[in-house]
Amino acid sequence: MAKVLMKGNEAIAESAIRHGCLHYFGYPITPQTEIAEYMAKRMPKVGGVCLQAESEVAAINMVLGAASAGARAMTSSSSPGISLKCEGISYLIGSDLPCLIVNIQRGSPGLGSIQPSQQDYYQATKALGHGDSQVPVLAPSSVQELADLTGVAFDIGDKYRTPVMLLADGALGQMMEPVELAPEGQTVLPEKPWAANGHENKRKRNIINSLYIQPDVLEKIVLERYKRYEQIEENEIRCENYMTEDADVILVSYGITSRICKTAVGMARQKGIKAGLFRPITLWPYPKKQLMALADQAKKFLVVELNMGQMVDDVKVSIESKKPVHFFGRTGGMMPSPGDVLRAIESEGGVR
Amino acid sequence: MSKIVFERPKALCDVATHYCPGCTHGIVHRLVAQAIDDLGVEGKTIGVAPVGCSVFAYNYFNCDMIEAAHGRAPAVATGVKRVLPDSVVFTYQGDGDLIAIGTAETVHVGARGENITIIFINNAIYGMTGGQMAPTSLLGQKTTTSPYGRKKEIQGNPIRVCELMATLDGTAYCARVAVDTVPHINEAKRAIKKAFQTQIDKKGFSIIEVLSTCPTNWGLTPTEALEWVRTDMIPHYPLGVYKDITGEDEAK
Amino acid sequence: MTKSFILAGFGGQGILFAGRQLAACGMAKGYNVSWLPSYGPEMRGGTCNCSVIISDEEIGSPIVTNPNYAVVFNLPSFDKFEPLVQSRGTMFVDSTLVNKISWRDDISGYYIPATKLAEDNGLVGGANVVMLGKVVAVTKLFTRDEFLKSMAASIPASKAQLMENNTKAFDIGMGYK
């Protein structure tokens, strides 16, 4: 199939439709509004539903209803809007409902800025909802990956009965790149015998619920869910190694920032610095083993993010603090240049 | 030969409920189940339970059920209905759920004319959490969070939901009923069935407000509570049909 | 080969469209490309710009800070990006709207009265495409036919008649000395 030039936000929307998602519920917020606009245009043509909800809160609960009824459903937002959805996300987790939640991050906290950021790393990977709960988080770094991982996210969601988050940023959402989309109409959706879609007097009634008043029952349910998290960790971890084979300095970076790092790694190599990049694609579960495998060889790690160092702890834990972990980042919606990252490599860990 | 003149509706589960003695939730559950039975739609009905006293409603209805977050039942019902337009979707919500924390969701299903039915239990109090002020608590009503009586200068005024929802263009059928007397219960039964029928006929949004009792948190006996509905609630919340476009010509 | 562009001007001048044409033609030619717009309040009538990268390698950062080529359509954009153009880089300036030239001796400058040329030829709003004509002529990244073919493909069938004017505008720019 030929490549098309598409905005990241539009690629997510089109890819979602091609992966069988015919129910989108959203609310406008920069820099992800193109997803809602694209859905509004396309859904009626493919027999789907795009509904602009009265709030982010309503949108995520509409997703909960649609997912309960057995449909592939999604919502999208940007940082402040995701905070509003967190309640619903906890209920989706507690009800074991699959869905896709897209966060095209912007500067924060509060209303923040509308420029690209990665400031929701903690929220996404540690506490997207209240309670003992996790959500698989995928962090694409190109428009092609936005499209591909949208499909992966739906599959993971259905397989393990969990919401999944696609975590990107304003630059990825807004930029255009050539993308090859999945073919239309070829997704086979899995059976969902647990769905609340009317028992037709043919089966026992289904109940979608997150309330368990007896603590021993609830504990069992949570433990069972964590067993599934273990399987996700076993089967779904994704990451990329870029020039790490002989690297002394290993950059750890995801999403848009990892691309800046790739350029910086090239610049460092030209200067004779053996730099490499480790790019986690699943931010939760974190590719701990894969990063640990580099801990003996590396002299130093340098985490590069568009935040104040939210991933540093995950890197330290992964490598069991075997080597120094430095950090370089910009925040507020600022973006470093490859030259900035190169200087960080040189000052924090440039080993000639 | 004996003849059965009264039995549990099929759409109601054969379980004991958790409701307090004298509470009218049981009556309303029965009326909803009867409507489902009468219309023969249990197999394609999906109910959405709220947070509040009826949080366990998913244990009591024989159709598929979903438990929603506090106030979000109308949004959840919207999601279900948009996936399954030919199903019958109802929410069962109390006053705090419907018109305090869930006001936006409630107003907007009405505005959209979402083809669902809301059964709204107005007992002028938060029951599950132990008797706090509700958005529908009456002026002067003493609750644990309005211990000196609700004052409009401090806690604001109670909200009349039917009057509010009737103003919305998407609302097809909207009625306030009570379950304090047999005639009122018969009235309520007809209204609930009509609301479901409105939905089945795809005529738009329907909501039935049921004036209900909470003897436990009102600090009254069950009979006194029924009396309080008549003396205090109905004067403030008049019974009747507030909007009904179901008789109008659809082609218009 | 990696070539980076910044196109900048007022909202409504077709800046983002022009950048997209460069990216689309690069894609059609088999290059890796990226197009990144500025977004936000400036979209609503202030200055706007976009970054375009065309490369035969994987594109790292899509953000262009020091472009090989700056294509500017107003004075604030000239002032902002003129100092940022790479040494041995090139500026394309709509001289109808920018009454200024660069004094840098390490870059080349092309001053095209694109807005006036467009208006004089009944192509109001076509200054962006006039400029593209000059950009393609100077950079030699694409041939005329490659570029026009790619542009035609990017215009929806319902607006196919626009291509005639676009071709005219492009040729005016390409032939401008």
Tab-separated table of N, CA and C in Angstrom, chain C residues 23-86:
chain	number	residue	atom	x	y	z
C	23	ALA	N	6.906	18.906	1.320
C	23	ALA	CA	6.996	17.592	1.969
C	23	ALA	C	6.373	16.511	1.089
C	24	ALA	N	5.222	16.837	0.509
C	24	ALA	CA	4.515	15.836	-0.304
C	24	ALA	C	5.342	15.447	-1.523
C	25	CYS	N	5.976	16.436	-2.133
C	25	CYS	CA	6.762	16.132	-3.317
C	25	CYS	C	7.997	15.319	-2.927
C	26	GLY	N	8.568	15.655	-1.769
C	26	GLY	CA	9.695	14.859	-1.269
C	26	GLY	C	9.277	13.414	-1.056
C	27	MET	N	8.114	13.230	-0.481
C	27	MET	CA	7.611	11.863	-0.249
C	27	MET	C	7.421	11.135	-1.579
C	28	ALA	N	6.814	11.845	-2.546
C	28	ALA	CA	6.559	11.225	-3.847
C	28	ALA	C	7.862	10.789	-4.493
C	29	LYS	N	8.930	11.505	-4.195
C	29	LYS	CA	10.233	11.186	-4.773
C	29	LYS	C	10.965	10.115	-3.967
C	30	GLY	N	10.330	9.642	-2.913
C	30	GLY	CA	10.916	8.536	-2.141
C	30	GLY	C	11.801	8.974	-0.988
C	31	TYR	N	11.826	10.262	-0.689
C	31	TYR	CA	12.606	10.729	0.460
C	31	TYR	C	11.819	10.523	1.757
C	32	ASN	N	12.540	10.547	2.871
C	32	ASN	CA	11.884	10.715	4.158
C	32	ASN	C	11.575	12.200	4.321
C	33	VAL	N	10.397	12.498	4.811
C	33	VAL	CA	10.031	13.906	4.979
C	33	VAL	C	9.312	14.104	6.307
C	34	SER	N	9.393	15.324	6.811
C	34	SER	CA	8.548	15.690	7.947
C	34	SER	C	8.085	17.121	7.769
C	35	TRP	N	6.920	17.411	8.281
C	35	TRP	CA	6.317	18.747	8.214
C	35	TRP	C	5.749	19.026	9.591
C	36	LEU	N	6.191	20.108	10.185
C	36	LEU	CA	5.725	20.418	11.538
C	36	LEU	C	5.271	21.873	11.578
C	37	PRO	N	3.995	22.107	11.846
C	37	PRO	CA	3.515	23.489	11.877
C	37	PRO	C	3.711	24.107	13.257
C	38	SER	N	3.810	25.419	13.312
C	38	SER	CA	3.604	26.068	14.592
C	38	SER	C	2.109	26.001	14.836
C	39	TYR	N	1.701	25.838	16.050
C	39	TYR	CA	0.265	25.810	16.300
C	39	TYR	C	-0.023	26.609	17.549
C	40	GLY	N	-1.247	27.039	17.672
C	40	GLY	CA	-1.589	27.839	18.835
C	40	GLY	C	-2.201	29.149	18.415
C	41	PRO	N	-2.146	30.150	19.302
C	41	PRO	CA	-2.840	31.407	19.031
C	41	PRO	C	-2.378	32.029	17.718
C	42	GLU	N	-1.089	31.779	17.328
C	42	GLU	CA	-0.589	32.397	16.105
C	42	GLU	C	-1.322	31.884	14.878
C	43	MET	N	-2.000	30.732	15.022
C	43	MET	CA	-2.773	30.206	13.903
C	43	MET	C	-3.950	31.111	13.562
C	44	ARG	N	-4.381	31.903	14.544
C	44	ARG	CA	-5.596	32.692	14.345
C	44	ARG	C	-5.260	34.097	13.848
C	45	GLY	N	-4.382	34.215	12.874
C	45	GLY	CA	-4.160	35.508	12.240
C	45	GLY	C	-2.822	36.152	12.547
C	46	GLY	N	-2.067	35.613	13.486
C	46	GLY	CA	-0.744	36.165	13.763
C	46	GLY	C	0.256	35.575	12.790
C	47	THR	N	1.517	35.520	13.204
C	47	THR	CA	2.500	34.898	12.326
C	47	THR	C	2.437	33.396	12.516
C	48	CYS	N	2.712	32.682	11.453
C	48	CYS	CA	2.751	31.235	11.567
C	48	CYS	C	3.935	30.729	10.764
C	49	ASN	N	4.388	29.555	11.111
C	49	ASN	CA	5.490	28.988	10.343
C	49	ASN	C	5.422	27.478	10.379
C	50	CYS	N	6.163	26.858	9.472
C	50	CYS	CA	6.287	25.418	9.546
C	50	CYS	C	7.699	24.986	9.186
C	51	SER	N	8.087	23.850	9.758
C	51	SER	CA	9.389	23.249	9.479
C	51	SER	C	9.186	22.091	8.524
C	52	VAL	N	10.024	22.023	7.496
C	52	VAL	CA	9.973	20.884	6.577
C	52	VAL	C	11.374	20.302	6.463
C	53	ILE	N	11.472	18.989	6.546
C	53	ILE	CA	12.757	18.323	6.336
C	53	ILE	C	12.582	17.295	5.235
C	54	ILE	N	13.535	17.286	4.326
C	54	ILE	CA	13.551	16.303	3.237
C	54	ILE	C	14.911	15.634	3.295
C	55	SER	N	14.912	14.307	3.413
C	55	SER	CA	16.187	13.633	3.656
C	55	SER	C	16.184	12.230	3.069
C	56	ASP	N	17.387	11.754	2.736
C	56	ASP	CA	17.446	10.345	2.343
C	56	ASP	C	17.841	9.472	3.538
C	57	GLU	N	17.927	10.106	4.720
C	57	GLU	CA	18.178	9.329	5.938
C	57	GLU	C	16.949	9.416	6.836
C	58	GLU	N	16.960	8.591	7.901
C	58	GLU	CA	15.895	8.687	8.901
C	58	GLU	C	15.926	10.092	9.503
C	59	ILE	N	14.751	10.704	9.659
C	59	ILE	CA	14.707	12.066	10.197
C	59	ILE	C	14.647	12.010	11.713
C	60	GLY	N	15.611	12.660	12.346
C	60	GLY	CA	15.612	12.722	13.810
C	60	GLY	C	14.611	13.761	14.253
C	61	SER	N	15.119	14.837	14.809
C	61	SER	CA	14.228	15.894	15.260
C	61	SER	C	13.510	16.543	14.080
C	62	PRO	N	12.187	16.654	14.157
C	62	PRO	CA	11.436	17.309	13.073
C	62	PRO	C	11.436	18.832	13.216
C	63	ILE	N	12.049	19.299	14.291
C	63	ILE	CA	12.041	20.744	14.536
C	63	ILE	C	13.269	21.354	13.886
C	64	VAL	N	13.038	22.361	13.072
C	64	VAL	CA	14.155	23.011	12.379
C	64	VAL	C	14.482	24.302	13.111
C	65	THR	N	15.693	24.397	13.638
C	65	THR	CA	16.097	25.663	14.266
C	65	THR	C	16.985	26.460	13.331
C	66	ASN	N	17.892	25.779	12.635
C	66	ASN	CA	18.775	26.461	11.687
C	66	ASN	C	18.555	25.867	10.299
C	67	PRO	N	17.669	26.493	9.527
C	67	PRO	CA	17.293	25.897	8.249
C	67	PRO	C	18.355	26.100	7.160
C	68	ASN	N	18.363	25.181	6.182
C	68	ASN	CA	19.119	25.429	4.961
C	68	ASN	C	18.423	26.528	4.158
C	69	TYR	N	17.108	26.496	4.188
C	69	TYR	CA	16.323	27.441	3.398
C	69	TYR	C	15.249	28.080	4.277
C	70	ALA	N	15.184	29.420	4.238
C	70	ALA	CA	14.085	30.116	4.907
C	70	ALA	C	13.264	30.818	3.835
C	71	VAL	N	11.957	30.608	3.873
C	71	VAL	CA	11.060	31.235	2.904
C	71	VAL	C	10.131	32.137	3.701
C	72	VAL	N	10.314	33.452	3.586
C	72	VAL	CA	9.586	34.347	4.488
C	72	VAL	C	8.644	35.278	3.735
C	73	PHE	N	7.490	35.497	4.336
C	73	PHE	CA	6.427	36.255	3.686
C	73	PHE	C	6.042	37.513	4.462
C	74	ASN	N	6.732	37.825	5.537
C	74	ASN	CA	6.467	39.095	6.217
C	74	ASN	C	7.690	39.527	7.029
C	75	LEU	N	7.642	40.748	7.498
C	75	LEU	CA	8.810	41.334	8.147
C	75	LEU	C	9.180	40.632	9.461
C	76	PRO	N	8.189	40.385	10.338
C	76	PRO	CA	8.565	39.701	11.590
C	76	PRO	C	9.263	38.363	11.316
C	77	SER	N	8.833	37.660	10.279
C	77	SER	CA	9.452	36.369	9.968
C	77	SER	C	10.874	36.568	9.443
C	78	PHE	N	11.051	37.623	8.639
C	78	PHE	CA	12.392	37.936	8.142
C	78	PHE	C	13.332	38.190	9.326
C	79	ASP	N	12.867	39.049	10.238
C	79	ASP	CA	13.712	39.412	11.376
C	79	ASP	C	14.018	38.221	12.264
C	80	LYS	N	13.048	37.335	12.379
C	80	LYS	CA	13.208	36.191	13.278
C	80	LYS	C	14.148	35.129	12.678
C	81	PHE	N	13.983	34.860	11.388
C	81	PHE	CA	14.683	33.692	10.842
C	81	PHE	C	15.969	34.035	10.086
C	82	GLU	N	16.123	35.297	9.682
C	82	GLU	CA	17.328	35.647	8.924
C	82	GLU	C	18.599	35.282	9.687
C	83	PRO	N	18.670	35.570	10.986
C	83	PRO	CA	19.902	35.212	11.700
C	83	PRO	C	20.076	33.704	11.896
C	84	LEU	N	19.008	32.947	11.690
C	84	LEU	CA	19.063	31.511	12.019
C	84	LEU	C	19.426	30.636	10.831
C	85	VAL	N	19.384	31.211	9.636
C	85	VAL	CA	19.697	30.404	8.447
C	85	VAL	C	21.146	29.915	8.535
C	86	GLN	N	21.328	28.637	8.182
C	86	GLN	CA	22.676	28.059	8.226
C	86	GLN	C	23.623	28.803	7.296
